[in-house]
């Protein structure tokens, strides 16, 4: 198969040769590696890459991926990094509108009778920047002779991948892991990896979030080698019984192995004191073989546990699970560690209950942000955020409005932070125009040509994070109105029957979907009187404010009025402050000769929403604003 530039224009093409989404588990060849926290099965490709910037696809070096291509016109760039922050293209912040509004006329393919199929919209645009990346590498010795995949943790917005001149695949969905099999093409020495990143594709209509519009490879790139037998996917299913004392554990696994390899699987469960609670074999059943490899599926039936400690914000008790693959002769082939907690989420009498107690959310919406590197954040910055969250009595985070970096989910498990795991979807500018609700050309709406793209985003969200105890809610996305396509996303999550709730705020705008796209009544910026009006008039669902207390300027003074409602109405269960941290960038000011924080519009970006990017309870440099006192006090009343 050859790459096709026209995929950029087609909403029905969003992944080509991409591996199926799967659990985010780590894996090791033995327990010595696991205990050391290092493995020879991974090779980072982060660092300096060759790079060429082009204004559009017509000007890009279209043959740059071919063997022997002359790179003398290429520069250097760091990976991961936003291309704009490396000095190319324009820095641009915008909230609800699409970034091209006022510059050109665009309507999503199939959205209007005269909209057409989108042909040439992005592939032939005068302005649609392209980043052409090259990485030359030798394979680490520990990866040689094994099956090798490549994992891109985040690339905005559409990418084509080649290795050693051969086309590997295509992917959209900027904030979701994209993985490709390199095994047939990789060499021990002298590999040339080529990645072509386009700033915009049809995905731009689905990624209209309130943030700076960047592009490029902005998260880790890693080679992953698989042992002879490998756990491809793992779904752990801990259950806490109604007595809050006993529980059970079941599991599903998918295993691949080099054909002819004998594979046995087992699972171990340990408590916090390292006491073994379970040791069970997992029966593996072979499915159809594919070439040199065999695939197996296995299921661990429900295993009863007489006594477990519950997981919640105050007591984030986690149990250690180890899945082992061996060859039946005492030789360990692979071990997969994972930590799980036992908790029970349910709605009883229209009230959300966690472990039999009413759930009160004292939450924040959190963009990933660094004033120096944008959404390319470090683990140290994540830990700083977690320390701030815990210190200020915040118990929940909505991952607005996309999946976060993988380590964040593990931190929330460990610290007992309740997560609303949001799917990477926002099409704000397609239904809200000039402040009015006007969905005449809304996407995804009920358009069949856009349905699979958003379903795939939901699927990727679920599959990656399904094992995280901290995830209490799946969110279908943000501010995308409503329609059959979002309803289909809800059906997907509900069919998983994983004990979590599904959230979506759009039913407020379109009551035709009130009963089919959210388990909770979710609103943004409703006044306390609005909240009371709903709860006093035949309320159907528990009430949650997915965004409230817009912390811009001298805000947060009204928080107490909302918090009083928690005691007054059992069905009112709190909400998520907008938002956690200002989006602003350090920039050199030639007049004062100092580094200053600059916001939207400060980079001659138009259209822009200017300082509207500054609504956090933290400044962009992570200093607490005075408003944090209000948060700490009122949220502390419900700790």
Coordinates of C-alpha atoms in Angstrom, one line a residue:
X1 CA 0.0 0.0 0.0
X2 CA 1.2 3.5 -0.8
X3 CA 0.4 6.7 1.2
X4 CA -2.3 8.9 -0.2
X5 CA -2.3 12.7 0.5
X6 CA -6.1 12.7 -0.1
X7 CA -6.6 10.9 3.2
X8 CA -6.3 14.3 4.8
X9 CA -9.6 15.3 3.3
X10 CA -11.6 12.2 4.0
X11 CA -13.3 11.8 7.4
X12 CA -13.7 8.1 6.7
X13 CA -9.9 7.5 6.6
X14 CA -8.4 8.2 10.1
X15 CA -6.1 5.1 10.6
X16 CA -4.2 2.9 8.1
X17 CA -2.2 -0.1 9.3
X18 CA -2.4 1.1 12.9
X19 CA -2.4 -1.6 15.5
X20 CA -5.5 -2.1 17.6
X21 CA -5.8 0.0 20.7
X22 CA -4.9 -2.0 23.8
X23 CA -4.2 -1.6 27.5
X24 CA -1.4 0.6 28.6
X25 CA 0.4 -2.1 30.6
X26 CA 4.2 -2.3 30.9
X27 CA 6.0 -5.7 30.5
X28 CA 9.3 -7.3 31.4
X29 CA 11.2 -10.4 30.5
X30 CA 11.8 -11.3 34.2
X31 CA 11.3 -10.2 37.7
X32 CA 14.9 -8.8 38.0
X33 CA 14.1 -6.3 35.3
X34 CA 10.8 -5.5 36.9
X35 CA 12.3 -4.8 40.3
X36 CA 15.0 -2.6 38.7
X37 CA 12.4 -0.7 36.8
X38 CA 14.3 -1.0 33.6
X39 CA 13.9 -3.2 30.5
X40 CA 15.9 -4.0 27.4
X41 CA 12.6 -4.3 25.4
X42 CA 12.2 -0.6 25.0
X43 CA 14.3 1.9 23.0
X44 CA 13.5 5.6 23.1
X45 CA 13.7 7.6 19.8
X46 CA 13.4 10.9 21.7
X47 CA 16.1 13.4 20.9
X48 CA 17.4 15.3 17.9
X49 CA 15.8 14.5 14.5
X50 CA 16.3 15.9 11.0
X51 CA 13.5 18.3 10.1
X52 CA 12.1 20.3 7.3
X53 CA 9.2 22.8 7.5
X54 CA 6.9 23.4 4.6
X55 CA 4.0 25.9 4.3
X56 CA 1.7 23.3 2.6
X57 CA 1.7 19.8 1.1
X58 CA 2.6 21.0 -2.4
X59 CA 5.8 22.5 -1.2
X60 CA 6.8 19.6 1.1
X61 CA 9.7 17.3 0.1
X62 CA 7.4 14.6 -1.0
X63 CA 10.2 12.0 -1.6
X64 CA 12.1 12.6 1.7
X65 CA 11.3 9.1 3.0
X66 CA 13.1 7.4 0.1
X67 CA 16.4 5.7 0.7
X68 CA 19.4 7.9 0.0
X69 CA 17.4 11.2 0.0
X70 CA 19.7 14.2 0.4
X71 CA 19.0 15.9 3.7
X72 CA 21.2 18.9 3.2
X73 CA 18.2 21.3 3.3
X74 CA 17.0 19.8 6.6
X75 CA 17.4 21.4 10.0
X76 CA 17.4 19.9 13.5
X77 CA 14.5 19.6 15.8
X78 CA 14.0 18.1 19.3
X79 CA 11.4 15.3 19.7
X80 CA 9.1 15.6 21.6
X81 CA 8.3 19.3 20.8
X82 CA 5.7 21.5 19.2
X83 CA 6.9 22.7 15.8
X84 CA 5.8 26.3 16.6
X85 CA 8.0 26.4 19.7
X86 CA 11.0 25.4 17.7
X87 CA 10.6 28.7 15.7
X88 CA 8.4 27.6 12.8
X89 CA 4.9 28.5 11.8
X90 CA 2.6 30.7 13.9
X91 CA 1.7 30.4 17.6
X92 CA -2.1 30.7 17.7
X93 CA -4.6 30.5 20.5
X94 CA -8.4 30.3 19.9
X95 CA -11.4 29.1 21.9
X96 CA -14.6 28.2 20.1
X97 CA -14.0 29.2 16.5
X98 CA -12.1 27.2 14.0
X99 CA -8.6 28.8 13.4
X100 CA -9.3 29.4 9.7
X101 CA -12.5 31.5 10.3
X102 CA -12.2 34.9 8.6
X103 CA -9.4 33.6 6.4
X104 CA -11.2 31.0 4.3
X105 CA -14.6 29.3 3.9
X106 CA -14.7 25.7 5.0
X107 CA -17.5 23.4 5.9
X108 CA -17.1 19.8 7.0
X109 CA -17.5 17.1 4.3
X110 CA -21.1 15.9 4.0
X111 CA -22.4 18.4 6.6
X112 CA -24.4 20.5 4.2
X113 CA -26.0 19.7 0.8
X114 CA -23.4 21.8 -0.9
X115 CA -20.5 20.9 1.3
X116 CA -19.3 18.1 -0.9
X117 CA -16.9 15.3 0.1
X118 CA -14.0 17.6 1.2
X119 CA -11.8 16.9 -1.8
X120 CA -8.7 19.0 -1.6
X121 CA -9.8 20.9 1.5
X122 CA -6.5 20.2 3.4
X123 CA -4.3 18.3 0.9
X124 CA -4.4 21.3 -1.5
X125 CA -4.7 24.1 0.9
X126 CA -2.4 27.1 0.4
X127 CA -1.8 27.1 4.2
X128 CA -1.6 23.7 5.9
X129 CA 1.9 23.4 7.3
X130 CA 3.9 20.1 7.1
X131 CA 6.7 18.9 9.2
X132 CA 9.0 16.3 7.6
X133 CA 10.9 14.4 10.2
X134 CA 13.8 11.9 9.8
X135 CA 15.4 9.8 12.5
X136 CA 18.4 7.6 11.8
X137 CA 19.0 4.8 14.3
X138 CA 20.6 1.4 15.0
X139 CA 18.5 -1.1 16.8
X140 CA 19.6 -1.8 20.4
X141 CA 21.1 -5.2 20.7
X142 CA 18.4 -6.3 23.2
X143 CA 15.7 -5.6 20.6
X144 CA 17.4 -7.5 17.7
X145 CA 15.7 -10.6 16.5
X146 CA 12.4 -9.8 18.2
X147 CA 9.1 -8.4 16.9
X148 CA 9.3 -4.6 17.0
X149 CA 6.6 -2.0 17.1
X150 CA 6.8 1.8 17.2
X151 CA 4.7 3.8 19.6
X152 CA 3.9 7.4 19.1
X153 CA 2.2 8.7 22.3
X154 CA 1.0 12.0 20.7
X155 CA 1.3 13.6 17.3
X156 CA -0.8 16.6 16.1
X157 CA -2.6 16.2 13.9
X158 CA -2.2 13.7 11.0
X159 CA 0.9 11.7 10.3
X160 CA 2.3 9.4 7.7
X161 CA 5.1 6.9 8.7
X162 CA 7.8 5.2 6.6
X163 CA 10.7 3.0 7.6
X164 CA 13.6 2.3 5.2
X165 CA 11.6 3.6 2.3
X166 CA 8.5 1.4 2.9
X167 CA 5.2 2.9 3.9
X168 CA 4.2 1.9 7.4
X169 CA 0.9 3.6 8.2
X170 CA -1.2 6.7 8.8
X171 CA -2.9 8.1 11.9
X172 CA -5.0 10.9 13.2
X173 CA -6.4 11.5 16.8
X174 CA -3.6 13.7 18.2
X175 CA -3.8 12.7 21.9
X176 CA -4.1 8.9 21.5
X177 CA -1.3 6.4 21.2
X178 CA -0.6 5.3 17.6
X179 CA 1.3 2.0 17.2
X180 CA 2.6 0.3 14.1
X181 CA 4.4 -3.0 13.4
X182 CA 7.9 -2.5 12.1
X183 CA 9.0 -6.1 12.1
X184 CA 9.0 -6.8 8.4
X185 CA 11.1 -3.6 7.6
X186 CA 13.4 -3.0 10.5
X187 CA 17.2 -3.7 10.4
X188 CA 19.8 -4.1 13.0
X189 CA 21.8 -1.1 11.6
X190 CA 21.2 2.0 9.6
X191 CA 17.4 2.4 9.9
X192 CA 15.8 5.5 8.5
X193 CA 12.4 6.5 10.0
X194 CA 10.4 9.1 8.2
X195 CA 7.4 10.8 9.7
X196 CA 5.3 13.5 7.8
X197 CA 3.1 15.5 10.1
X198 CA 0.3 17.7 8.7
X199 CA -1.1 20.5 10.9
X200 CA -4.6 20.0 9.7
X201 CA -6.8 17.2 8.3
X202 CA -10.5 16.3 8.8
X203 CA -9.4 15.7 12.4
X204 CA -9.3 19.5 12.8
X205 CA -13.1 19.6 12.8
X206 CA -13.1 17.2 15.8
X207 CA -10.2 18.8 17.7
X208 CA -11.5 22.3 18.2
X209 CA -10.5 22.5 21.9
X210 CA -10.0 25.8 23.8
X211 CA -6.2 25.9 23.5
X212 CA -3.2 26.9 21.6
X213 CA -3.2 25.2 18.2
X214 CA 0.1 23.4 17.8
X215 CA 1.4 20.6 15.6
X216 CA 4.2 18.1 15.5
X217 CA 5.5 15.1 17.5
X218 CA 4.9 16.4 21.1
X219 CA 5.0 13.2 23.1
X220 CA 7.4 10.2 23.4
X221 CA 8.4 8.0 20.5
X222 CA 9.4 4.5 21.6
X223 CA 10.4 1.2 19.9
X224 CA 8.9 -1.8 21.7
X225 CA 10.2 -5.3 21.3
X226 CA 8.0 -8.3 22.1
X227 CA 9.4 -11.5 23.7
X228 CA 8.6 -14.9 22.2
X229 CA 5.2 -14.7 24.0
X230 CA 3.6 -11.3 24.7
X231 CA 0.5 -10.0 26.5
X232 CA -1.0 -7.8 23.8
X233 CA -4.0 -6.8 25.9
X234 CA -5.1 -7.1 29.5
X235 CA -8.4 -6.3 31.1
X236 CA -8.5 -6.7 34.9
X237 CA -12.0 -6.6 36.5
X238 CA -11.9 -6.1 40.2
X239 CA -15.3 -6.0 41.9
X240 CA -16.2 -4.8 45.4
X241 CA -19.3 -6.5 46.9
X242 CA -22.1 -4.5 48.5
X243 CA -20.8 -5.4 52.0
X244 CA -17.6 -3.4 51.2
X245 CA -15.6 -6.3 52.7
X246 CA -15.4 -9.0 50.1
X247 CA -14.8 -8.8 46.4
X248 CA -13.7 -10.7 43.3
X249 CA -11.3 -10.5 40.4
X250 CA -11.7 -11.7 36.9
X251 CA -9.6 -10.9 33.8
X252 CA -9.4 -11.2 30.0
X253 CA -6.1 -11.4 28.2
X254 CA -4.9 -11.6 24.6
X255 CA -1.5 -13.2 23.9
X256 CA 0.6 -13.4 20.8
X257 CA 3.5 -15.8 20.4
X258 CA 6.0 -17.0 17.8
X259 CA 4.4 -20.0 16.2
X260 CA 5.6 -23.2 17.8
X261 CA 6.2 -21.5 21.2
X262 CA 4.4 -23.3 24.0
X263 CA 2.6 -20.7 26.2
X264 CA 1.0 -21.1 29.6
X265 CA -0.5 -18.1 31.5
X266 CA -1.1 -17.5 35.2
X267 CA -2.1 -14.6 37.4
X268 CA -1.0 -13.6 40.9
X269 CA -2.6 -11.1 43.2
X270 CA -0.8 -9.6 46.3
X271 CA -2.1 -7.2 48.9
X272 CA -0.2 -4.1 50.2
X273 CA 1.7 -6.4 52.6
X274 CA 3.0 -8.5 49.8
X275 CA 0.7 -11.4 50.9
X276 CA -0.3 -13.7 48.1
X277 CA -4.1 -13.7 47.8
X278 CA -4.5 -15.5 44.4
X279 CA -2.5 -17.8 42.2
X280 CA -4.6 -19.0 39.2
X281 CA -3.8 -20.4 35.8
X282 CA -5.5 -18.7 32.8
X283 CA -6.7 -21.0 30.1
X284 CA -5.5 -19.9 26.6
X285 CA -7.5 -20.7 23.5
X286 CA -5.8 -20.4 20.1
X287 CA -7.5 -18.2 17.5
X288 CA -6.6 -18.2 13.8
X289 CA -2.8 -18.1 13.2
X290 CA -1.4 -15.2 11.2
X291 CA 1.8 -16.0 9.4
X292 CA 4.7 -16.6 11.8
X293 CA 2.6 -15.8 14.9
X294 CA -0.2 -17.4 16.9
X295 CA -2.8 -15.4 18.8
X296 CA -4.5 -16.7 22.0
X297 CA -7.3 -15.4 24.1
X298 CA -7.7 -16.2 27.8
X299 CA -10.2 -15.6 30.5
X300 CA -9.9 -15.8 34.3
X301 CA -13.2 -16.7 35.8
X302 CA -14.4 -14.7 38.8
X303 CA -12.1 -15.4 41.8
X304 CA -13.7 -14.7 45.2
X305 CA -11.8 -12.7 47.8
X306 CA -13.1 -12.9 51.4
X307 CA -11.6 -9.6 52.5
X308 CA -10.4 -6.6 50.5
X309 CA -9.6 -3.0 51.4
X310 CA -11.6 -0.4 49.5
X311 CA -10.1 2.3 47.2
X312 CA -11.2 5.9 47.5
X313 CA -9.8 9.4 47.7
X314 CA -8.9 9.1 51.4
X315 CA -7.7 5.5 51.2
X316 CA -6.3 4.7 47.7
X317 CA -5.6 1.1 48.5
X318 CA -4.1 -0.8 45.5
X319 CA -3.3 -4.5 45.0
X320 CA -0.5 -5.8 42.9
X321 CA -1.3 -8.1 40.0
X322 CA 1.2 -10.0 38.0
X323 CA 0.4 -11.8 34.8
X324 CA 3.0 -14.4 33.9
X325 CA 3.7 -16.2 30.6
X326 CA 5.9 -19.2 30.7
X327 CA 6.8 -22.1 28.4
X328 CA 5.7 -24.9 30.7
X329 CA 9.2 -25.9 31.6
X330 CA 9.8 -23.3 34.3
X331 CA 11.1 -20.6 32.0
X332 CA 9.5 -17.2 32.3
X333 CA 8.8 -15.6 29.0
X334 CA 7.1 -12.4 30.2
X335 CA 5.7 -10.8 33.3
X336 CA 3.1 -7.9 33.3
X337 CA 2.6 -5.9 36.5
X338 CA -0.5 -3.8 37.2
X339 CA -2.0 -2.2 40.3
X340 CA -5.8 -2.3 40.8
X341 CA -8.2 -1.2 43.5
X342 CA -11.5 -2.4 44.7
X343 CA -14.3 0.2 44.5
X344 CA -18.0 0.2 43.5
X345 CA -19.7 3.0 41.6
X346 CA -23.4 3.1 41.1
X347 CA -26.5 5.3 40.9
X348 CA -29.1 4.6 43.7
X349 CA -32.2 6.7 43.9
X350 CA -30.7 9.1 41.3
X351 CA -27.6 9.7 43.5
X352 CA -24.1 8.6 42.5
X353 CA -22.6 6.4 45.2
X354 CA -19.0 5.3 45.6
X355 CA -18.6 2.2 47.9
X356 CA -22.1 2.8 49.2
X357 CA -21.6 6.4 50.1
X358 CA -22.7 9.5 48.3
X359 CA -20.0 10.7 45.9
X360 CA -19.1 14.4 46.2
X361 CA -16.9 15.8 43.4
X362 CA -14.5 18.6 44.3
X363 CA -12.8 18.7 41.0
X364 CA -10.9 20.7 38.4
X365 CA -10.6 20.6 34.7
X366 CA -6.9 20.2 33.8
X367 CA -5.2 20.9 30.5
X368 CA -1.7 19.6 30.1
X369 CA 0.4 22.7 30.1
X370 CA 3.9 24.1 30.5
X371 CA 4.7 27.8 30.0
X372 CA 8.0 26.7 28.4
X373 CA 6.9 23.8 26.3
X374 CA 3.2 23.9 25.8
X375 CA 1.4 20.6 26.0
X376 CA 4.8 18.8 25.9
X377 CA 4.9 18.4 29.7
X378 CA 7.4 16.5 31.9
X379 CA 6.7 13.9 34.6
X380 CA 8.1 16.4 37.1
X381 CA 5.4 18.9 36.1
X382 CA 2.8 16.2 36.5
X383 CA 4.0 15.5 40.0
X384 CA 4.0 19.1 40.8
X385 CA 0.3 19.3 39.7
X386 CA -0.5 16.2 41.8
X387 CA 1.1 17.8 44.9
X388 CA -0.9 20.9 44.3
X389 CA -4.2 19.0 43.8
X390 CA -3.7 17.0 47.0
X391 CA -2.7 20.0 49.1
X392 CA -5.8 22.0 48.1
X393 CA -8.4 19.3 48.7
X394 CA -9.2 18.6 45.1
X395 CA -10.4 15.1 44.7
X396 CA -11.2 14.8 41.0
X397 CA -9.8 15.8 37.6
X398 CA -11.5 15.9 34.2
X399 CA -8.9 15.4 31.5
X400 CA -10.1 18.3 29.4
X401 CA -10.5 17.7 26.6
X402 CA -8.4 14.7 25.5
X403 CA -6.6 11.7 26.9
X404 CA -3.6 12.8 29.0
X405 CA -0.1 11.3 29.1
X406 CA -0.1 7.8 30.4
X407 CA 1.8 8.4 33.7
X408 CA -1.0 10.7 34.9
X409 CA -3.5 7.9 35.1
X410 CA -1.1 5.8 37.3
X411 CA -0.5 8.8 39.5
X412 CA -4.3 9.2 40.0
X413 CA -4.6 5.5 40.9
X414 CA -1.9 5.9 43.5
X415 CA -3.2 9.2 45.0
X416 CA -6.9 8.4 44.9
X417 CA -7.9 11.1 42.4
X418 CA -11.2 10.4 40.7
X419 CA -10.8 10.8 36.9
X420 CA -13.2 11.7 34.2
X421 CA -11.4 10.3 31.2
X422 CA -12.4 12.4 28.3
X423 CA -12.4 11.3 24.7
X424 CA -10.5 13.5 22.2
X425 CA -13.5 15.2 20.7
X426 CA -14.6 18.8 20.5
X427 CA -16.4 20.4 17.6
X428 CA -17.4 23.6 19.3
X429 CA -17.1 25.9 16.3
X430 CA -19.5 23.7 14.3
X431 CA -22.6 24.2 16.5
X432 CA -22.0 27.4 18.5
X433 CA -21.6 30.4 16.2
X434 CA -21.3 34.0 17.4
X435 CA -22.5 32.8 20.8
X436 CA -25.7 31.2 19.5
X437 CA -26.5 27.5 19.4
X438 CA -26.7 27.0 15.6
X439 CA -25.9 23.4 14.5
X440 CA -26.8 23.8 10.8
X441 CA -23.4 22.2 9.9
X442 CA -22.5 20.4 13.1
X443 CA -20.1 17.5 13.1
X444 CA -20.2 14.7 14.0
X445 CA -23.9 15.1 14.4
X446 CA -25.7 12.2 12.8
X447 CA -23.5 12.0 9.8
X448 CA -22.6 8.4 8.9
X449 CA -19.4 9.4 7.3
X450 CA -18.1 10.8 10.6
X451 CA -19.4 8.1 12.9
X452 CA -16.5 5.6 12.7
X453 CA -13.9 8.4 13.4
X454 CA -15.5 9.3 16.7
X455 CA -16.3 5.7 17.7
X456 CA -12.6 5.0 17.2
X457 CA -11.7 7.8 19.5
X458 CA -14.0 6.4 22.2
X459 CA -12.6 2.9 21.6
X460 CA -9.0 4.2 22.0
X461 CA -9.9 6.0 25.2
X462 CA -11.5 2.9 26.7
X463 CA -8.9 0.3 25.6
X464 CA -5.9 2.3 26.9
X465 CA -7.3 3.2 30.3
X466 CA -9.8 0.5 31.2
X467 CA -7.6 -0.9 34.0
X468 CA -7.3 2.3 35.9
X469 CA -9.2 2.3 39.2
X470 CA -9.1 6.1 39.2
X471 CA -11.3 6.3 36.1
X472 CA -14.9 6.7 37.4
X473 CA -16.4 8.3 34.3
X474 CA -15.9 8.0 30.6
X475 CA -16.6 11.3 28.9
X476 CA -17.8 11.3 25.2
X477 CA -15.9 14.6 24.6
X478 CA -16.6 18.2 25.1
X479 CA -19.0 20.7 23.4
X480 CA -19.9 18.8 20.3
X481 CA -23.7 19.3 20.5
X482 CA -25.5 15.9 20.1
X483 CA -26.6 13.4 17.5
X484 CA -26.7 9.8 16.5
X485 CA -22.9 9.5 16.3
X486 CA -22.3 10.6 19.9
X487 CA -25.2 8.4 20.9
X488 CA -23.3 5.5 19.3
X489 CA -20.3 6.4 21.4
X490 CA -22.4 6.1 24.5
X491 CA -23.7 2.7 23.4
X492 CA -20.1 1.5 22.9
X493 CA -19.1 2.4 26.5
X494 CA -22.3 1.0 28.0
X495 CA -21.8 -2.3 26.2
X496 CA -18.5 -2.7 28.1
X497 CA -20.5 -3.0 31.4
X498 CA -17.4 -2.0 33.3
X499 CA -19.2 -0.4 36.2
X500 CA -18.3 3.2 35.2
X501 CA -20.6 6.0 34.4
X502 CA -20.8 7.8 31.0
X503 CA -20.7 11.6 30.9
X504 CA -21.7 14.1 28.2
X505 CA -22.9 17.6 28.6
X506 CA -24.4 18.0 25.2
X507 CA -27.8 16.6 26.1
X508 CA -28.5 20.0 27.8
X509 CA -28.5 21.6 24.3
X510 CA -30.5 18.8 22.6
X511 CA -33.0 17.2 24.9
X512 CA -33.9 14.6 22.2
X513 CA -30.8 12.7 23.4
X514 CA -31.3 13.4 27.1
X515 CA -31.8 9.7 27.9
X516 CA -29.3 8.2 25.6
X517 CA -26.0 10.0 25.9
X518 CA -25.2 10.6 29.6
X519 CA -25.8 8.9 33.0
X520 CA -25.7 12.4 34.7
X521 CA -27.2 15.8 34.1
X522 CA -24.2 17.8 33.2
X523 CA -24.1 21.5 32.8
X524 CA -21.5 24.3 32.3
X525 CA -21.8 27.6 34.2
X526 CA -25.3 27.1 35.5
X527 CA -26.0 29.5 38.3
X528 CA -26.9 28.1 41.7
X529 CA -30.5 29.1 40.9
X530 CA -30.4 27.1 37.7
X531 CA -29.1 24.1 39.6
X532 CA -31.9 24.4 42.1
X533 CA -34.5 24.8 39.4
X534 CA -33.5 21.4 37.8
X535 CA -33.3 19.6 41.1
X536 CA -36.7 20.9 42.3
X537 CA -38.5 20.0 39.1
X538 CA -38.7 16.3 38.4
X539 CA -35.0 15.8 38.1
X540 CA -34.1 12.6 36.2
X541 CA -30.5 12.2 37.0
X542 CA -27.8 13.2 39.5
X543 CA -26.5 16.7 38.7
X544 CA -22.9 17.6 38.1
X545 CA -21.3 20.8 36.8
X546 CA -18.6 19.6 34.4
X547 CA -17.4 23.3 34.3
X548 CA -18.1 26.0 36.8
X549 CA -16.4 29.0 38.6
X550 CA -14.7 30.1 35.4
X551 CA -11.5 31.3 37.1
X552 CA -10.6 34.3 35.0
X553 CA -9.4 37.6 36.6
X554 CA -10.9 38.2 40.1
X555 CA -13.1 35.1 40.1
X556 CA -14.0 32.3 42.5
X557 CA -15.8 34.5 45.0
X558 CA -19.1 32.7 44.4
X559 CA -17.8 29.2 45.2
X560 CA -19.5 29.1 48.6
X561 CA -22.9 29.5 46.9
X562 CA -22.4 26.3 44.9
X563 CA -21.0 24.4 47.8
X564 CA -24.0 25.1 50.0
X565 CA -26.1 23.2 47.4
X566 CA -24.2 20.0 48.3
X567 CA -25.7 19.9 51.7
X568 CA -29.1 21.0 50.5
X569 CA -29.6 18.6 47.6
X570 CA -28.4 15.0 47.7
X571 CA -28.6 14.7 43.9
X572 CA -26.3 17.7 43.5
X573 CA -22.8 16.1 43.5
X574 CA -20.4 18.9 42.9
X575 CA -18.3 19.7 39.8
X576 CA -15.1 20.7 38.1
X577 CA -13.7 24.2 38.3
X578 CA -12.6 25.7 34.9
X579 CA -9.7 25.4 35.0
X580 CA -6.4 24.3 36.7
X581 CA -3.6 26.3 35.0
X582 CA -3.4 29.3 32.8
X583 CA -2.3 28.7 29.2
X584 CA 0.5 31.2 28.6
X585 CA 4.0 31.0 27.2
X586 CA 7.3 32.5 28.3
X587 CA 8.5 34.9 25.6
X588 CA 11.3 37.3 25.4
X589 CA 10.3 41.0 25.5
X590 CA 12.7 43.2 23.6
X591 CA 11.5 46.4 25.3
X592 CA 12.1 45.3 28.9
X593 CA 14.7 42.7 28.0
X594 CA 12.9 40.2 30.2
X595 CA 11.0 36.9 29.8
X596 CA 7.3 37.6 30.1
X597 CA 4.2 35.4 30.0
X598 CA 2.2 36.0 26.8
X599 CA -1.3 34.9 26.1
X600 CA -3.6 34.5 23.0
X601 CA -3.4 37.5 20.6
X602 CA 0.1 38.4 21.9
X603 CA 1.7 36.5 18.9
X604 CA -0.3 38.5 16.3
X605 CA -2.5 35.4 16.0
X606 CA -5.9 36.1 14.5
X607 CA -8.7 35.2 15.1
X608 CA -7.8 34.9 18.8
X609 CA -9.6 34.9 22.1
X610 CA -6.8 36.8 23.7
X611 CA -6.4 36.4 27.5
X612 CA -9.3 34.0 27.6
X613 CA -6.6 31.3 27.9
X614 CA -5.9 32.6 31.4
X615 CA -8.6 31.0 33.6
X616 CA -6.6 28.7 35.9
X617 CA -6.3 28.6 39.7
X618 CA -2.6 28.4 38.9
X619 CA -0.6 30.9 36.9
X620 CA 1.2 29.4 33.9
X621 CA 4.4 29.2 35.9
X622 CA 2.5 27.0 38.5
X623 CA 2.3 29.6 41.2
X624 CA -1.0 29.5 43.1
X625 CA -3.4 32.4 42.5
X626 CA -5.2 34.0 45.5
X627 CA -8.3 32.2 44.3
X628 CA -6.8 28.9 45.5
X629 CA -7.5 30.0 49.1
X630 CA -11.2 29.8 48.3
X631 CA -10.8 26.4 46.7
X632 CA -8.8 25.0 49.6
X633 CA -11.3 26.2 52.2
X634 CA -14.6 25.1 50.5
X635 CA -13.3 21.9 49.0
X636 CA -11.8 21.0 52.4
X637 CA -15.3 21.0 53.9
X638 CA -16.0 17.9 51.9
X639 CA -12.8 16.0 52.2

